[in-house]
Amino acid sequence: MRPTSAPYKKGMYAVLFDIDGTLIQTGGAGQLGFARAFADQFGVAKLSGEVSFAGRSDRAIALDLMRAHDVPQTDENWQRFQEAYLGNLPAALAELPGTVLPGIPAFIAALQQRSDVAIGLLTGNLRRGAEAKLTHYELWDHFPFGGFGDLATDRNEIAATALAAANDHAAACNGRSGPLREAMVIGDTVHDVRCGKSIGAYTVAVPTGQTSAETLSAEAPDVLLDDLSDCTPLLERIGAVLGTAR
Ligand SMILES: [Mg+2]
């Protein structure tokens, strides 16, 4: 007789990834794309250093930069910014050396071993910006759903959108896998931990971006890892929630 391990529970698990500093490091391509868009569209020679980028939505960053450079925050200027930024981004990605962060391909492959795990995005990037970045690093096709920074300035709103998208995805798979049992949010900034908690997710922090392990630890994530090269604790968490892999 096979030993009984954790009983299998019908349901799905969603793993929601931040992009910059978590899946990839672009070498600053996003900021270069922002700088060129503001130069092309609004004649801004150098972006204000007062506006923080890490872990924030593209919309929030762009609106803050408009305010800092006396550019009216109109819908028209937001549209002009987006088109210029998205137009500049592929060249910026090609120009700057970047990388897929340690362990990411193996972790994604391990998650894809389970038919009851769905992987998605929870990012401040514009959807098309996320697509450009992850296509450049050959990761885009792994993420069928997500929450993005097109409409929201608040990261918690994006988290709610990502969770709704995960639920829709689970519902579309229903009959095969059942309801969403838990979401895991993985990110490299305090904003990722906070927005994960705002949706009741299991939060995982990695100091692979600009934020130190000490600063992340102060946010009390459920797990703090050096990087994602050994994801055993995360796979064990999923196993504890859903039961034995299948
Ligand atoms: Mg990040």
Short mmCIF file of C-alpha atoms and ligand atoms in Angstrom, two decimals:
data_model
loop_
_atom_site.label_atom_id
_atom_site.label_comp_id
_atom_site.label_asym_id
_atom_site.label_seq_id
_atom_site.Cartn_x
_atom_site.Cartn_y
_atom_site.Cartn_z
CA MET A 1 0.00 0.00 0.00
CA ARG A 2 1.19 3.48 -0.77
CA PRO A 3 1.69 5.63 2.30
CA THR A 4 -0.94 8.30 2.58
CA SER A 5 0.40 11.81 2.26
CA ALA A 6 -1.66 15.00 2.41
CA PRO A 7 -5.11 14.29 1.00
CA TYR A 8 -5.82 15.92 -2.33
CA LYS A 9 -8.19 18.87 -2.16
CA LYS A 10 -10.04 19.88 -5.27
CA GLY A 11 -9.08 23.44 -6.09
CA MET A 12 -6.56 25.69 -7.74
CA TYR A 13 -3.60 27.71 -6.52
CA ALA A 14 -2.59 30.99 -8.17
CA VAL A 15 1.00 32.22 -8.14
CA LEU A 16 1.22 35.93 -9.00
CA PHE A 17 4.59 37.35 -9.98
CA ASP A 18 5.90 40.88 -9.98
CA ILE A 19 8.14 41.53 -13.02
CA ASP A 20 11.03 43.97 -12.46
CA GLY A 21 13.48 42.76 -9.82
CA THR A 22 11.52 39.52 -9.40
CA LEU A 23 11.37 37.70 -12.77
CA ILE A 24 13.86 39.86 -14.64
CA GLN A 25 16.33 42.69 -14.26
CA THR A 26 16.19 44.91 -17.36
CA GLY A 27 19.22 47.06 -16.53
CA GLY A 28 16.99 50.13 -16.30
CA ALA A 29 15.22 49.77 -19.66
CA GLY A 30 11.89 50.86 -18.16
CA GLN A 31 13.37 54.07 -16.77
CA LEU A 32 15.18 54.73 -20.06
CA GLY A 33 11.86 54.26 -21.88
CA PHE A 34 10.22 56.75 -19.49
CA ALA A 35 13.06 59.28 -19.94
CA ARG A 36 12.88 59.10 -23.74
CA ALA A 37 9.09 59.37 -23.75
CA PHE A 38 9.22 62.52 -21.56
CA ALA A 39 12.01 63.97 -23.73
CA ASP A 40 10.18 63.24 -27.03
CA GLN A 41 6.71 64.30 -25.96
CA PHE A 42 7.21 66.99 -23.32
CA GLY A 43 10.75 68.31 -23.90
CA VAL A 44 11.99 67.13 -20.48
CA ALA A 45 15.79 66.90 -20.71
CA LYS A 46 16.32 64.94 -17.49
CA LEU A 47 13.77 63.17 -15.31
CA SER A 48 13.35 64.37 -11.75
CA GLY A 49 15.11 62.09 -9.29
CA GLU A 50 12.35 62.77 -6.77
CA VAL A 51 9.91 60.28 -8.29
CA SER A 52 10.33 56.68 -7.17
CA PHE A 53 9.89 53.87 -9.71
CA ALA A 54 10.32 50.61 -7.78
CA GLY A 55 7.17 48.62 -7.11
CA ARG A 56 4.80 51.37 -8.34
CA SER A 57 2.32 51.46 -11.19
CA ASP A 58 3.44 53.00 -14.49
CA ARG A 59 0.42 55.27 -14.33
CA ALA A 60 1.34 56.53 -10.84
CA ILE A 61 4.96 57.13 -11.90
CA ALA A 62 3.98 58.93 -15.11
CA LEU A 63 1.47 61.18 -13.31
CA ASP A 64 4.04 62.06 -10.62
CA LEU A 65 6.61 62.88 -13.31
CA MET A 66 4.09 65.10 -15.11
CA ARG A 67 3.48 66.97 -11.87
CA ALA A 68 7.23 67.27 -11.19
CA HIS A 69 7.86 68.70 -14.67
CA ASP A 70 4.78 70.95 -14.93
CA VAL A 71 3.18 68.82 -17.64
CA PRO A 72 -0.64 68.95 -17.33
CA GLN A 73 -2.03 65.57 -16.14
CA THR A 74 -4.56 65.29 -18.95
CA ASP A 75 -5.88 62.15 -20.63
CA GLU A 76 -4.27 63.35 -23.84
CA ASN A 77 -0.83 63.61 -22.18
CA TRP A 78 -1.30 60.19 -20.59
CA GLN A 79 -2.05 58.73 -24.05
CA ARG A 80 0.93 60.54 -25.59
CA PHE A 81 3.17 59.23 -22.82
CA GLN A 82 1.98 55.64 -23.23
CA GLU A 83 2.46 55.51 -26.99
CA ALA A 84 5.93 57.08 -26.76
CA TYR A 85 6.98 54.83 -23.86
CA LEU A 86 5.74 51.64 -25.51
CA GLY A 87 7.34 52.72 -28.79
CA ASN A 88 10.71 53.30 -27.08
CA LEU A 89 10.73 50.24 -24.85
CA PRO A 90 11.86 47.49 -27.27
CA ALA A 91 14.98 49.48 -28.27
CA ALA A 92 15.75 50.28 -24.61
CA LEU A 93 15.46 46.56 -23.74
CA ALA A 94 17.79 45.63 -26.61
CA GLU A 95 20.30 48.35 -25.68
CA LEU A 96 20.76 47.63 -21.98
CA PRO A 97 22.16 44.42 -20.55
CA GLY A 98 19.59 42.65 -18.42
CA THR A 99 18.87 39.14 -17.25
CA VAL A 100 16.29 36.60 -16.16
CA LEU A 101 16.81 36.30 -12.40
CA PRO A 102 18.20 33.12 -10.76
CA GLY A 103 15.94 30.09 -10.64
CA ILE A 104 13.04 31.60 -12.58
CA PRO A 105 12.90 29.15 -15.54
CA ALA A 106 13.17 26.11 -13.23
CA PHE A 107 10.55 27.47 -10.81
CA ILE A 108 8.10 28.18 -13.65
CA ALA A 109 8.71 24.68 -15.03
CA ALA A 110 8.07 23.16 -11.57
CA LEU A 111 4.80 25.09 -11.21
CA GLN A 112 3.73 23.97 -14.67
CA GLN A 113 4.11 20.35 -13.55
CA ARG A 114 0.88 20.79 -11.59
CA SER A 115 -2.33 21.15 -13.57
CA ASP A 116 -3.95 22.77 -10.52
CA VAL A 117 -1.51 25.70 -10.35
CA ALA A 118 -2.10 28.84 -12.41
CA ILE A 119 0.63 31.40 -12.85
CA GLY A 120 -0.07 35.04 -13.55
CA LEU A 121 1.31 38.56 -13.16
CA LEU A 122 0.76 41.25 -10.54
CA THR A 123 2.69 44.23 -11.82
CA GLY A 124 2.69 47.99 -12.03
CA ASN A 125 3.75 47.74 -15.67
CA LEU A 126 1.36 48.71 -18.43
CA ARG A 127 0.05 45.49 -19.95
CA ARG A 128 1.83 46.13 -23.23
CA GLY A 129 4.99 47.14 -21.33
CA ALA A 130 4.87 43.85 -19.41
CA GLU A 131 4.42 42.04 -22.72
CA ALA A 132 7.41 43.86 -24.28
CA LYS A 133 9.68 43.14 -21.31
CA LEU A 134 8.72 39.49 -20.88
CA THR A 135 8.72 38.82 -24.62
CA HIS A 136 12.27 40.18 -24.75
CA TYR A 137 13.29 37.63 -22.10
CA GLU A 138 11.14 34.84 -23.62
CA LEU A 139 8.84 34.51 -20.60
CA TRP A 140 5.59 36.16 -21.75
CA ASP A 141 3.85 33.01 -22.94
CA HIS A 142 3.92 31.52 -19.43
CA PHE A 143 1.48 34.09 -18.05
CA PRO A 144 -2.11 33.78 -19.30
CA PHE A 145 -3.59 36.42 -16.95
CA GLY A 146 -2.68 39.21 -14.56
CA GLY A 147 -3.23 42.64 -13.07
CA PHE A 148 -1.42 45.57 -14.71
CA GLY A 149 -0.71 49.27 -14.20
CA ASP A 150 -2.76 50.73 -17.07
CA LEU A 151 -5.64 52.12 -15.05
CA ALA A 152 -4.71 51.99 -11.39
CA THR A 153 -2.32 54.26 -9.56
CA ASP A 154 -2.61 52.18 -6.39
CA ARG A 155 -0.81 48.85 -6.25
CA ASN A 156 -3.55 47.37 -4.00
CA GLU A 157 -6.12 47.99 -6.75
CA ILE A 158 -3.90 46.10 -9.17
CA ALA A 159 -3.69 43.23 -6.69
CA ALA A 160 -7.50 43.08 -6.52
CA THR A 161 -7.64 43.01 -10.34
CA ALA A 162 -5.02 40.25 -10.49
CA LEU A 163 -6.93 38.19 -7.92
CA ALA A 164 -10.17 38.63 -9.90
CA ALA A 165 -8.32 37.53 -13.06
CA ALA A 166 -7.00 34.48 -11.17
CA ASN A 167 -10.53 33.61 -10.04
CA ASP A 168 -11.81 33.96 -13.62
CA HIS A 169 -8.97 31.75 -14.80
CA ALA A 170 -9.80 29.16 -12.12
CA ALA A 171 -13.50 29.31 -13.08
CA ALA A 172 -12.58 28.75 -16.74
CA CYS A 173 -10.69 25.63 -15.62
CA ASN A 174 -13.54 24.57 -13.33
CA GLY A 175 -14.67 21.02 -13.48
CA ARG A 176 -11.05 20.12 -13.95
CA SER A 177 -9.65 21.84 -10.90
CA GLY A 178 -12.28 23.66 -8.85
CA PRO A 179 -12.14 26.97 -6.98
CA LEU A 180 -9.13 29.07 -6.12
CA ARG A 181 -7.81 27.94 -2.71
CA GLU A 182 -5.06 30.50 -2.23
CA ALA A 183 -2.95 33.05 -4.08
CA MET A 184 0.77 33.57 -3.59
CA VAL A 185 2.24 36.99 -4.38
CA ILE A 186 5.97 37.12 -5.13
CA GLY A 187 7.83 40.42 -5.37
CA ASP A 188 10.95 42.43 -4.59
CA THR A 189 9.54 45.58 -2.94
CA VAL A 190 7.56 46.55 0.14
CA HIS A 191 4.68 47.41 -2.22
CA ASP A 192 4.50 43.78 -3.38
CA VAL A 193 4.26 42.50 0.19
CA ARG A 194 1.66 45.10 1.17
CA CYS A 195 -0.55 44.59 -1.87
CA GLY A 196 -0.30 40.81 -1.43
CA LYS A 197 -1.54 41.17 2.15
CA SER A 198 -4.34 43.46 0.95
CA ILE A 199 -5.84 40.52 -0.98
CA GLY A 200 -5.15 37.94 1.74
CA ALA A 201 -2.41 36.26 -0.29
CA TYR A 202 0.55 34.25 0.95
CA THR A 203 3.39 36.74 0.48
CA VAL A 204 6.90 35.96 -0.70
CA ALA A 205 9.66 38.60 -0.80
CA VAL A 206 13.00 38.37 -2.61
CA PRO A 207 15.76 41.02 -2.31
CA THR A 208 16.69 40.61 -6.00
CA GLY A 209 15.72 44.18 -6.94
CA GLN A 210 16.70 47.43 -5.21
CA THR A 211 15.22 46.70 -1.77
CA SER A 212 17.32 45.09 0.97
CA ALA A 213 16.36 41.89 2.79
CA GLU A 214 16.23 43.91 6.01
CA THR A 215 13.68 46.37 4.62
CA LEU A 216 11.58 43.55 3.17
CA SER A 217 11.76 41.64 6.45
CA ALA A 218 10.27 44.63 8.28
CA GLU A 219 7.09 44.15 6.19
CA ALA A 220 6.75 40.63 7.65
CA PRO A 221 6.18 38.64 4.45
CA ASP A 222 5.17 35.00 4.98
CA VAL A 223 8.50 33.97 3.44
CA LEU A 224 11.69 35.88 2.67
CA LEU A 225 14.10 34.11 0.32
CA ASP A 226 17.55 35.23 -0.96
CA ASP A 227 16.31 34.62 -4.50
CA LEU A 228 14.10 32.08 -6.32
CA SER A 229 16.83 29.53 -7.04
CA ASP A 230 15.53 27.13 -4.36
CA CYS A 231 11.77 27.23 -4.40
CA THR A 232 11.25 24.13 -2.27
CA PRO A 233 9.48 26.08 0.52
CA LEU A 234 7.07 27.60 -2.00
CA LEU A 235 6.28 24.27 -3.65
CA GLU A 236 5.76 22.80 -0.16
CA ARG A 237 3.30 25.58 0.67
CA ILE A 238 1.29 24.79 -2.45
CA GLY A 239 1.41 21.11 -1.54
CA ALA A 240 0.18 21.91 1.98
CA VAL A 241 -2.79 23.85 0.61
CA LEU A 242 -3.79 21.56 -2.27
CA GLY A 243 -2.39 18.21 -1.22
CA THR A 244 -0.12 15.93 -3.20
CA ALA A 245 0.99 17.04 -6.63
CA ARG A 246 -0.89 15.68 -9.58
MG MG B 1 9.53 44.81 -8.79
#
